[in-house]
Short mmCIF file of C-alpha atoms and ligand atoms in Angstrom, two decimals:
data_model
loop_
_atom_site.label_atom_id
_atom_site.label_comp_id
_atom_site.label_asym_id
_atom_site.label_seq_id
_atom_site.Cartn_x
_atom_site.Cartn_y
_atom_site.Cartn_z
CA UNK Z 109 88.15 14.38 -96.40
CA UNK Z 110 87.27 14.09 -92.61
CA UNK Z 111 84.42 16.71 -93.18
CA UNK Z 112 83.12 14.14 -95.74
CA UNK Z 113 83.53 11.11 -93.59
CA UNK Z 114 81.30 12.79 -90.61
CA UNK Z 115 78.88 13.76 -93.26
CA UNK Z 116 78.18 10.65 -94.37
CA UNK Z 117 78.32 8.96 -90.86
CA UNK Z 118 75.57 11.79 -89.90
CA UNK Z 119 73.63 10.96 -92.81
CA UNK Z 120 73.73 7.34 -91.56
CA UNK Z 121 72.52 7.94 -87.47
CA UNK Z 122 69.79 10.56 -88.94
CA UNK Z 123 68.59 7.87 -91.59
CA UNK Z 124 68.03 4.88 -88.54
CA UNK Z 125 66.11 7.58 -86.25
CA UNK Z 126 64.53 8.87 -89.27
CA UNK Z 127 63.27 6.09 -91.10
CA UNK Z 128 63.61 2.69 -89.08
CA UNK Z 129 59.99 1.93 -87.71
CA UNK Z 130 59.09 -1.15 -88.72
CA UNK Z 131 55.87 -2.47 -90.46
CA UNK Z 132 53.73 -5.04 -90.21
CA UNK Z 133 49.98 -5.37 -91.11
CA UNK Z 134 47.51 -7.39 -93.02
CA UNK Z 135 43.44 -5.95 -92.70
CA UNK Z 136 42.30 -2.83 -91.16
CA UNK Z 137 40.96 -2.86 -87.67
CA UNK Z 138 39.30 -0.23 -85.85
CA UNK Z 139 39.98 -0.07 -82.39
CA UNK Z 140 37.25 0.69 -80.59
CA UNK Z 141 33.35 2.26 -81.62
CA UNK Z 142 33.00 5.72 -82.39
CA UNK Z 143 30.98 7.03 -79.58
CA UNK Z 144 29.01 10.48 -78.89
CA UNK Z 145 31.69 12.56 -80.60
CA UNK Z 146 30.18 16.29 -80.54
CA UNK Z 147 33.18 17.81 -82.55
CA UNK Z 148 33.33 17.34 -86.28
CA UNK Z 149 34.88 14.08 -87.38
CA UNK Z 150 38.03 14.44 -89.40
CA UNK Z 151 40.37 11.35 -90.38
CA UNK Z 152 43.51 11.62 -90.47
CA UNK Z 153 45.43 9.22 -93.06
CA UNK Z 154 49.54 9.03 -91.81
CA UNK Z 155 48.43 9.77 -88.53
CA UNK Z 156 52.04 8.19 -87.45
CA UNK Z 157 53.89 10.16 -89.52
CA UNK Z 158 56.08 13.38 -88.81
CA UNK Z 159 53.44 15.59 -89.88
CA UNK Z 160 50.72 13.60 -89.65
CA UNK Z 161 51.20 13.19 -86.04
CA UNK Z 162 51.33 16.84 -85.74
CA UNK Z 163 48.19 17.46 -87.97
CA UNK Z 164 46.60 15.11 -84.99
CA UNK Z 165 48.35 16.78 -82.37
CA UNK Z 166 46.83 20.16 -82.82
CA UNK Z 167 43.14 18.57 -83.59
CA UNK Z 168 43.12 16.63 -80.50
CA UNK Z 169 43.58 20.34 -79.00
CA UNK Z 170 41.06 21.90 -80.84
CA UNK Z 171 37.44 22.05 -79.66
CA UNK Z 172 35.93 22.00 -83.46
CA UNK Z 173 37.71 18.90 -84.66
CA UNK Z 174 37.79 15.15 -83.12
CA UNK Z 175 40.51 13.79 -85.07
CA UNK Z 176 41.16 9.80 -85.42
CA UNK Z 177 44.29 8.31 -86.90
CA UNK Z 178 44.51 6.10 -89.15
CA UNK Z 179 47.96 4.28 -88.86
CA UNK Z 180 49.95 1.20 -90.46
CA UNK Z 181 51.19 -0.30 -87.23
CA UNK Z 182 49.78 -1.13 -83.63
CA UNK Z 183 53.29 0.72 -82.50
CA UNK Z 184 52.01 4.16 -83.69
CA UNK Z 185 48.64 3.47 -82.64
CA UNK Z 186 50.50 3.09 -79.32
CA UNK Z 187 52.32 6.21 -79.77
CA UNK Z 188 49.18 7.75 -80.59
CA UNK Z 189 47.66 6.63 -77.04
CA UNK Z 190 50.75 7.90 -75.37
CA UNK Z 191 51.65 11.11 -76.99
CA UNK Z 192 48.61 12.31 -78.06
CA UNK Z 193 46.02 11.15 -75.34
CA UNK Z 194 43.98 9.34 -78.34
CA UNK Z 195 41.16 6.95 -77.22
CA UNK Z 196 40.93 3.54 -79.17
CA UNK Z 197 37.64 5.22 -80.54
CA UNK Z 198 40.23 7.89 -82.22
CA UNK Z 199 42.96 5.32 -83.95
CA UNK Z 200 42.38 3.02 -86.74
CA UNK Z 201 45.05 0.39 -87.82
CA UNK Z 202 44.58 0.18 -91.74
CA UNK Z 203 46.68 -0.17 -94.77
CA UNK Z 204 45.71 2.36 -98.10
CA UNK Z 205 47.72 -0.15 -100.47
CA UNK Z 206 46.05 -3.45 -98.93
CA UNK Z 207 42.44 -2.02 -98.10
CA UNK Z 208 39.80 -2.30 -100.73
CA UNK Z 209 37.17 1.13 -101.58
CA UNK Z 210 34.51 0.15 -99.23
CA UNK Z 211 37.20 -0.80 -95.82
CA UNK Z 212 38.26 2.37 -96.56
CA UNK Z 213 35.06 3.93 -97.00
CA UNK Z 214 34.02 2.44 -93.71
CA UNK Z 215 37.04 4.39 -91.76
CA UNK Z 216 35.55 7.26 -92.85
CA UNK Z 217 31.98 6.79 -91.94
CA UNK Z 218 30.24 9.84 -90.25
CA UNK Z 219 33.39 12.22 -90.91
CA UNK Z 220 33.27 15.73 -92.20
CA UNK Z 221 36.72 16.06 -93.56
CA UNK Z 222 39.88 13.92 -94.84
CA UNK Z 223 43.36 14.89 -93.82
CA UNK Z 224 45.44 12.87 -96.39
CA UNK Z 225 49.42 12.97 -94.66
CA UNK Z 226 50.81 9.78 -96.07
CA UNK Z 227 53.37 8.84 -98.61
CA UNK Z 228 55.83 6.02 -99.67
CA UNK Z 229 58.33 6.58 -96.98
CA UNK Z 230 62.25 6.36 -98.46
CA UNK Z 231 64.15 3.86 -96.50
CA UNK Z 232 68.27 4.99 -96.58
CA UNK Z 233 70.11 1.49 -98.07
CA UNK Z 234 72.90 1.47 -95.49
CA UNK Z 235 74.78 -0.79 -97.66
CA UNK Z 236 74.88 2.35 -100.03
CA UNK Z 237 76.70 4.82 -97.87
CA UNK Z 238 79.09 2.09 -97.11
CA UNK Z 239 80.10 2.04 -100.64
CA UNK Z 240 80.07 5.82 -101.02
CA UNK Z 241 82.75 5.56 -98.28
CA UNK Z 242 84.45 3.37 -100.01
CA UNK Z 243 84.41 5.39 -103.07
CA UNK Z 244 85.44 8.49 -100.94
CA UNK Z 245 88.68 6.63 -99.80
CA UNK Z 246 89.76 5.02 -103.52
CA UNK Z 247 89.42 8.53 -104.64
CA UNK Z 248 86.30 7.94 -107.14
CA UNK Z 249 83.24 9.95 -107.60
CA UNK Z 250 80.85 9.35 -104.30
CA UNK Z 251 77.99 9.59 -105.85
CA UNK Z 252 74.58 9.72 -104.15
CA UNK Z 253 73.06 7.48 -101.56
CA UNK Z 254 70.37 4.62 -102.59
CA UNK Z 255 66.82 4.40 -101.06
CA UNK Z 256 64.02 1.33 -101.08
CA UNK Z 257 60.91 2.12 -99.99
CA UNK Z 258 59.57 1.14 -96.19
CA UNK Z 259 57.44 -1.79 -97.53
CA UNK Z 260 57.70 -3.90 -100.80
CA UNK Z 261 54.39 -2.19 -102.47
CA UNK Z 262 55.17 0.76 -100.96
CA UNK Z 263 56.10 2.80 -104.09
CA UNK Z 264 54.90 6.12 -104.86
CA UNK Z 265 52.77 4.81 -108.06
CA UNK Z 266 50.77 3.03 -105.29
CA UNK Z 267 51.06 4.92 -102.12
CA UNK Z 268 50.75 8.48 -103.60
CA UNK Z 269 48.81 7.83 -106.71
CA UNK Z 270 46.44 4.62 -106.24
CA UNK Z 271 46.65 4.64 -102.27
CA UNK Z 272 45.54 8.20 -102.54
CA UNK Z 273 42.88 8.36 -105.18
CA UNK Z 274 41.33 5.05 -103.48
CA UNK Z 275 41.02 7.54 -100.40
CA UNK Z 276 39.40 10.24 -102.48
CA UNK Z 277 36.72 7.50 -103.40
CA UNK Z 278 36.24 6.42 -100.16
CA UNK Z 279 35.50 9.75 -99.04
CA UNK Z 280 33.28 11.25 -101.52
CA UNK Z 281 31.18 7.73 -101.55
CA UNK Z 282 31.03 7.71 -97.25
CA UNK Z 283 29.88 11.46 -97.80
CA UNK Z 284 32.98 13.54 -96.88
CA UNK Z 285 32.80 17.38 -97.25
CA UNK Z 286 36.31 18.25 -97.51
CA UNK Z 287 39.75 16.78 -98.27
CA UNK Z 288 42.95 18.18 -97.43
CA UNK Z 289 45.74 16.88 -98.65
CA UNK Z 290 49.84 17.38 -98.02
CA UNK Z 291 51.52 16.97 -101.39
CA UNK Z 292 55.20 18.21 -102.09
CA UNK Z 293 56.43 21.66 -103.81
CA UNK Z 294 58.21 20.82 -107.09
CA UNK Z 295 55.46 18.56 -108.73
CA UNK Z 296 56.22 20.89 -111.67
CA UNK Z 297 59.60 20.14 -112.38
CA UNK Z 298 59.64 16.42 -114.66
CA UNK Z 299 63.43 16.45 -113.23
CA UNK Z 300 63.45 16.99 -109.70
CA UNK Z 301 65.93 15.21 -108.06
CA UNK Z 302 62.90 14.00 -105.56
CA UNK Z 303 61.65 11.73 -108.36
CA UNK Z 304 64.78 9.60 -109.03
CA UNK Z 305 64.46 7.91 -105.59
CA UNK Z 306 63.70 4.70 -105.33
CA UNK Z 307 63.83 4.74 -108.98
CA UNK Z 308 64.74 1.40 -110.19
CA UNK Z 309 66.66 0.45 -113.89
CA UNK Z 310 63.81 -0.06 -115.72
CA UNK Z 311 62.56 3.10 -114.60
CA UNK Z 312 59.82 2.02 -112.37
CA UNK Z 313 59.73 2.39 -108.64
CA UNK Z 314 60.14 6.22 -107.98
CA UNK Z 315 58.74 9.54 -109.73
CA UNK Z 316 57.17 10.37 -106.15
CA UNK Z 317 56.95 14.13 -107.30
CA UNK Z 318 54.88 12.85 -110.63
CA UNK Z 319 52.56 10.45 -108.89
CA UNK Z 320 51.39 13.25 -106.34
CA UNK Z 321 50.50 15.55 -108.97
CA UNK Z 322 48.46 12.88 -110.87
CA UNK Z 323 46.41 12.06 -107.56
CA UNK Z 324 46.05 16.01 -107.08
CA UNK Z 325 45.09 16.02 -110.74
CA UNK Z 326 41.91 13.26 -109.93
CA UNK Z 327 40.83 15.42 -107.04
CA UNK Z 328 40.65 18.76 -108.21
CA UNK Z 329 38.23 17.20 -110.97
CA UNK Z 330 35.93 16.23 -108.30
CA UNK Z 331 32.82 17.64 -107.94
CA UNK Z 332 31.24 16.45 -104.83
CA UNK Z 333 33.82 17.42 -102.57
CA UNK Z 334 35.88 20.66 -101.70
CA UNK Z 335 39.79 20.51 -101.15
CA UNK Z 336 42.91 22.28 -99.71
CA UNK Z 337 46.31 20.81 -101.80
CA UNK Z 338 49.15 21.68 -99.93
CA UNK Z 339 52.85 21.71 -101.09
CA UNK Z 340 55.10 22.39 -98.66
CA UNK Z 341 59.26 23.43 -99.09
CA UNK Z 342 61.65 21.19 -97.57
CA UNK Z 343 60.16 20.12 -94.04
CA UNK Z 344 62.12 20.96 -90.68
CA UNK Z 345 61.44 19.40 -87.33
CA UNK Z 346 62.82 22.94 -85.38
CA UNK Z 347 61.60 25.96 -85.92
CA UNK Z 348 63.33 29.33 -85.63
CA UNK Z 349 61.96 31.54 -82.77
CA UNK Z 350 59.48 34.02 -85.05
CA UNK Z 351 58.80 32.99 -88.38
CA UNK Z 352 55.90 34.05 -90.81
CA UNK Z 353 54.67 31.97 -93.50
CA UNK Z 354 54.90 33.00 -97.51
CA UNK Z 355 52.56 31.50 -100.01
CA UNK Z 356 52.51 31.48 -103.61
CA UNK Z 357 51.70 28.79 -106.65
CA UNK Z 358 53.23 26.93 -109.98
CA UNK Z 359 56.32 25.98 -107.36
CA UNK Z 360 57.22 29.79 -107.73
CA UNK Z 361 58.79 29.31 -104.31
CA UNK Z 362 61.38 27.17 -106.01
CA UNK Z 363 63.45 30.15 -106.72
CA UNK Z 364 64.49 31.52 -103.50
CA UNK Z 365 67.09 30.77 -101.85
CA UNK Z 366 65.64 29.65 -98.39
CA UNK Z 367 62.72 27.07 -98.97
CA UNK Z 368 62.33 25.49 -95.84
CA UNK Z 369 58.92 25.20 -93.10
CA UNK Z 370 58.57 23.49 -90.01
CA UNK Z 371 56.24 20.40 -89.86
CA UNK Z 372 53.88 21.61 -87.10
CA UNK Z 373 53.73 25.03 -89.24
CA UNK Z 374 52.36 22.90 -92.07
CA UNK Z 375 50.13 21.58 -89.57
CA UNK Z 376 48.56 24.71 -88.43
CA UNK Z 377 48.20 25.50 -92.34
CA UNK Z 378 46.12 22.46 -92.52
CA UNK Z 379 43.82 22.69 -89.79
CA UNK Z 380 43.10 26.01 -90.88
CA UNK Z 381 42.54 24.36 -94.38
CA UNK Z 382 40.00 22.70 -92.83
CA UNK Z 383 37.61 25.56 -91.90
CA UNK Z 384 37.36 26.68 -95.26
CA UNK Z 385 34.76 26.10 -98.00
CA UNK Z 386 36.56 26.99 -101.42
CA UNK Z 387 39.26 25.17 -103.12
CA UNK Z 388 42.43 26.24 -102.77
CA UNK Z 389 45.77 24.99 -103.99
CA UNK Z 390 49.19 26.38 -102.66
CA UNK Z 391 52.67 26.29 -101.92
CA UNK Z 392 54.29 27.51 -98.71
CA UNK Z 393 57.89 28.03 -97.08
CA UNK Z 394 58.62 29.99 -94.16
CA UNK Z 395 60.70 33.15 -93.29
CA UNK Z 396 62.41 33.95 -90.29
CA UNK Z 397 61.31 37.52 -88.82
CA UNK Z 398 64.71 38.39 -87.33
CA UNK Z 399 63.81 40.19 -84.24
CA UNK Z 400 60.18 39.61 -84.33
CA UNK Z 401 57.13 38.50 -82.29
CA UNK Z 402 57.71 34.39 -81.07
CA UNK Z 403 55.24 31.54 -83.28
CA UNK Z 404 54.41 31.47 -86.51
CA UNK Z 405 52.35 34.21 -88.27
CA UNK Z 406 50.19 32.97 -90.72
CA UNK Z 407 48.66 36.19 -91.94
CA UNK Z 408 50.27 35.37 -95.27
CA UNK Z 409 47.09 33.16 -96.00
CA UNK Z 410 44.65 35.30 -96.02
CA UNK Z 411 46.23 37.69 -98.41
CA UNK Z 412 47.03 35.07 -100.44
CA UNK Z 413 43.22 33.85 -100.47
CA UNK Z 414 42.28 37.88 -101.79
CA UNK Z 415 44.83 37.30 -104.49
CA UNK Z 416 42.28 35.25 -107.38
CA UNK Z 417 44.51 35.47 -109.76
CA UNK Z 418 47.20 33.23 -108.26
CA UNK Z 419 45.52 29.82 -109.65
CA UNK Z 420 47.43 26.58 -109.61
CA UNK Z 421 48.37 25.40 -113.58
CA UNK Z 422 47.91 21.59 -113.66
N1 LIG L 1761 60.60 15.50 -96.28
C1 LIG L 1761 60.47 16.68 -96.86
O1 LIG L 1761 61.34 17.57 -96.78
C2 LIG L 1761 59.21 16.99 -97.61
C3 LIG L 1761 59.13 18.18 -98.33
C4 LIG L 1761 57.92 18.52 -98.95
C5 LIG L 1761 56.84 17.67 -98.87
N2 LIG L 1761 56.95 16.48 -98.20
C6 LIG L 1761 55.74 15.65 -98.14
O2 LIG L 1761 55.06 16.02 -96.95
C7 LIG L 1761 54.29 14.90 -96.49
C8 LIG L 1761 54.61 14.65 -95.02
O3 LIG L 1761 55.99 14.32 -94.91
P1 LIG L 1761 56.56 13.59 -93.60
O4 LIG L 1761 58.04 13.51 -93.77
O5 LIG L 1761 56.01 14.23 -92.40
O6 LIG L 1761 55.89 12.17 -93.80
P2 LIG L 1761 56.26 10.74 -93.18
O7 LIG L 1761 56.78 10.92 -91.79
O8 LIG L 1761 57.13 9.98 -94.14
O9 LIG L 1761 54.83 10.09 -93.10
C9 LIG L 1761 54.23 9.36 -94.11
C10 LIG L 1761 53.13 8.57 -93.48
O10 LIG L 1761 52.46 7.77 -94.47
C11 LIG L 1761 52.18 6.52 -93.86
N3 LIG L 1761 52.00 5.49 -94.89
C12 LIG L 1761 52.87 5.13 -95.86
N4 LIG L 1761 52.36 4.11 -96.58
C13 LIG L 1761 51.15 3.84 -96.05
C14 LIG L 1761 50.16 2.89 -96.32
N5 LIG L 1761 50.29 2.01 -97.31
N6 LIG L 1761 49.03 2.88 -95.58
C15 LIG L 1761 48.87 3.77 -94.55
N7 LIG L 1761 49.79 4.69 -94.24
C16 LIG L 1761 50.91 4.72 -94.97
C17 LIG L 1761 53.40 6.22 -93.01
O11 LIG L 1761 53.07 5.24 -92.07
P3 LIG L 1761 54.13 4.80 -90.92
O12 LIG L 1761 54.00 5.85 -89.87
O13 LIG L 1761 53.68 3.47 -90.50
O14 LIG L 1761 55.48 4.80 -91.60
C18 LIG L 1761 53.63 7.59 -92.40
O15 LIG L 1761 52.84 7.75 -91.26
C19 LIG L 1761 54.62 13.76 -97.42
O16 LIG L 1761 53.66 13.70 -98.44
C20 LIG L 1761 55.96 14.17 -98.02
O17 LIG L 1761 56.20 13.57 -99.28
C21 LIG L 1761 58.11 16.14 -97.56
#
């Protein structure tokens, strides 16, 4: 029982530091005029996020890339400024659900690639895990806790489905070369649990797993631009010492028994996405390499990339 209690009660602090920024925003604004950029352009949409910021992160210390953010809220354009050493010419303050085709097209004006890293983000109902408590001590079935999204048309139908193909558009029509995009593992399975949250009792409002693959559907039928899908395992924030990454397709991965890879590994996977021509679509996890070299070795990819046969069914 008291196992249970401090499970639910860590649930409930990592929920508030996970998911309690706040929101507010109407039009996009750029801040600041692109100026004399020598590197190549690439946008990063969810440039706040937990991977997003990382995806930024390790662009901003590239030489080949000058990446600019595109974020929902003037407190991670902040963090942006502060973390990451952006310049106002590198963060844009824009909304994918409230932006029309051509304010989006204009963000990406002059770029040579997309980094797509948002999604609806789940917001914990607190009010949930107090009745799972509740539950716990009357000695019924807990259950599982509830989640609303982080803003009231932020549901996956339009954040990772309509938000997402409107960026596609915007890209190919502003003349973007390449898109790469940070999807989920387990689009495959209709019955994940991932696609009952936020699911509502009419049965709108979640599906997050289905709406991903039906934006990754759209853009692998494009023609006039090249992409990178990623789908990554369950996402970490710390990794182990020595790790090495393992790729495969069709949600394969799914099997074993440790499907888990650290954010800024998924990061590195995507810049790297970003220096290649073809179109690939993948799934990745990580291993640990007990004993083994520290970082993360990503020689995985490239035998992957020799492998033509492992295509991605859609
Ligand atoms: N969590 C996992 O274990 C897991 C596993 C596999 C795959 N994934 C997928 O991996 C990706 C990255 O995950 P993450 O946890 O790092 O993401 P995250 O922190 O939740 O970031 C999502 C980003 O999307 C932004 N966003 C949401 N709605 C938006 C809108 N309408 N306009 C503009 N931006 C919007 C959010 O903005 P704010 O910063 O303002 O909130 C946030 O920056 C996601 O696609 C996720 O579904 C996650």
């Amino acid at each position: 029982m008291k196992t249970h209690v401090l499970a639910i009660v860590a649930i409930l602090l990592i929920s508030i530091d996970v998911f309690s920024e706040g929101f507010s925003f109407s039009k996009s604004r750029r801040v600041g005029a692109q100026s004399g950029l020598s590197a190549q352009r690439v946008i990063v949409t969810g440039a706040g996020g937990k991977t997003g910021q990382l995806v930024f992160e390790q662009l901003q210390a590239s030489s080949e890339f000058t990446p600019v953010g595109v974020v929902r809220s003037e407190k991670k354009a902040k963090l942006l400024r502060t973390k990451y050493f952006a310049t106002n010419d590198q963060i844009i303050i824009g909304d994918i659900c409230s932006s029309d085709e051509s304010e989006t097209a204009g963000w990406m004006t002059d770029a040579y690639a997309l980094v797509v890293a948002t999604s609806a983000v789940p917001v914990l109902k607190k009010r949930s895990l107090v009745k799972m408590l509740a539950k716990k001590f009357t000695f019924q079935k807990v259950g599982r806790p509830e989640f609303r999204w982080s803003a009231p048309d932020g549901f996956p139908e339009n954040v990772d489905y309509k938000g997402q193909l409107k960026q596609f558009d915007a890209a190919v029509s502003a003349g973007v070369k390449r898109i790469v995009v940070c999807s989920s593992m387990g689009g495959t399975q209709e019955d994940n649990f991932l696609n009952s949250i936020g699911k509502q009792e009419d049965g709108s409002g979640g599906d997050i797993l289905k709406w991903k693959r039906k934006a990754e559907q759209y853009l692998v039928r494009l023609k006039e631009v090249s992409h990178s899908i990623v789908h990554p395992g369950g996402l970490t924030n710390k990794p182990v010492p020595s790790r090495k990454l393992v790729v495969d397709v069709n949600d394969a991965l799914l099997e074993r028994k440790k499907r888990q890879i650290y954010r800024g590994d998924v990061a590195a996977v995507m810049v790297d996405q970003l220096r290649k021509t073809d179109n690939n679509v993948f799934d990745i996890v990580s291993e640990e390499v007990e004993g083994g070299e520290e970082g993360f070795d990503m020689g995985a990819m490239g035998e992957f990339e020799k492998q033509k046969e492992k295509i991605y069914a859609y």
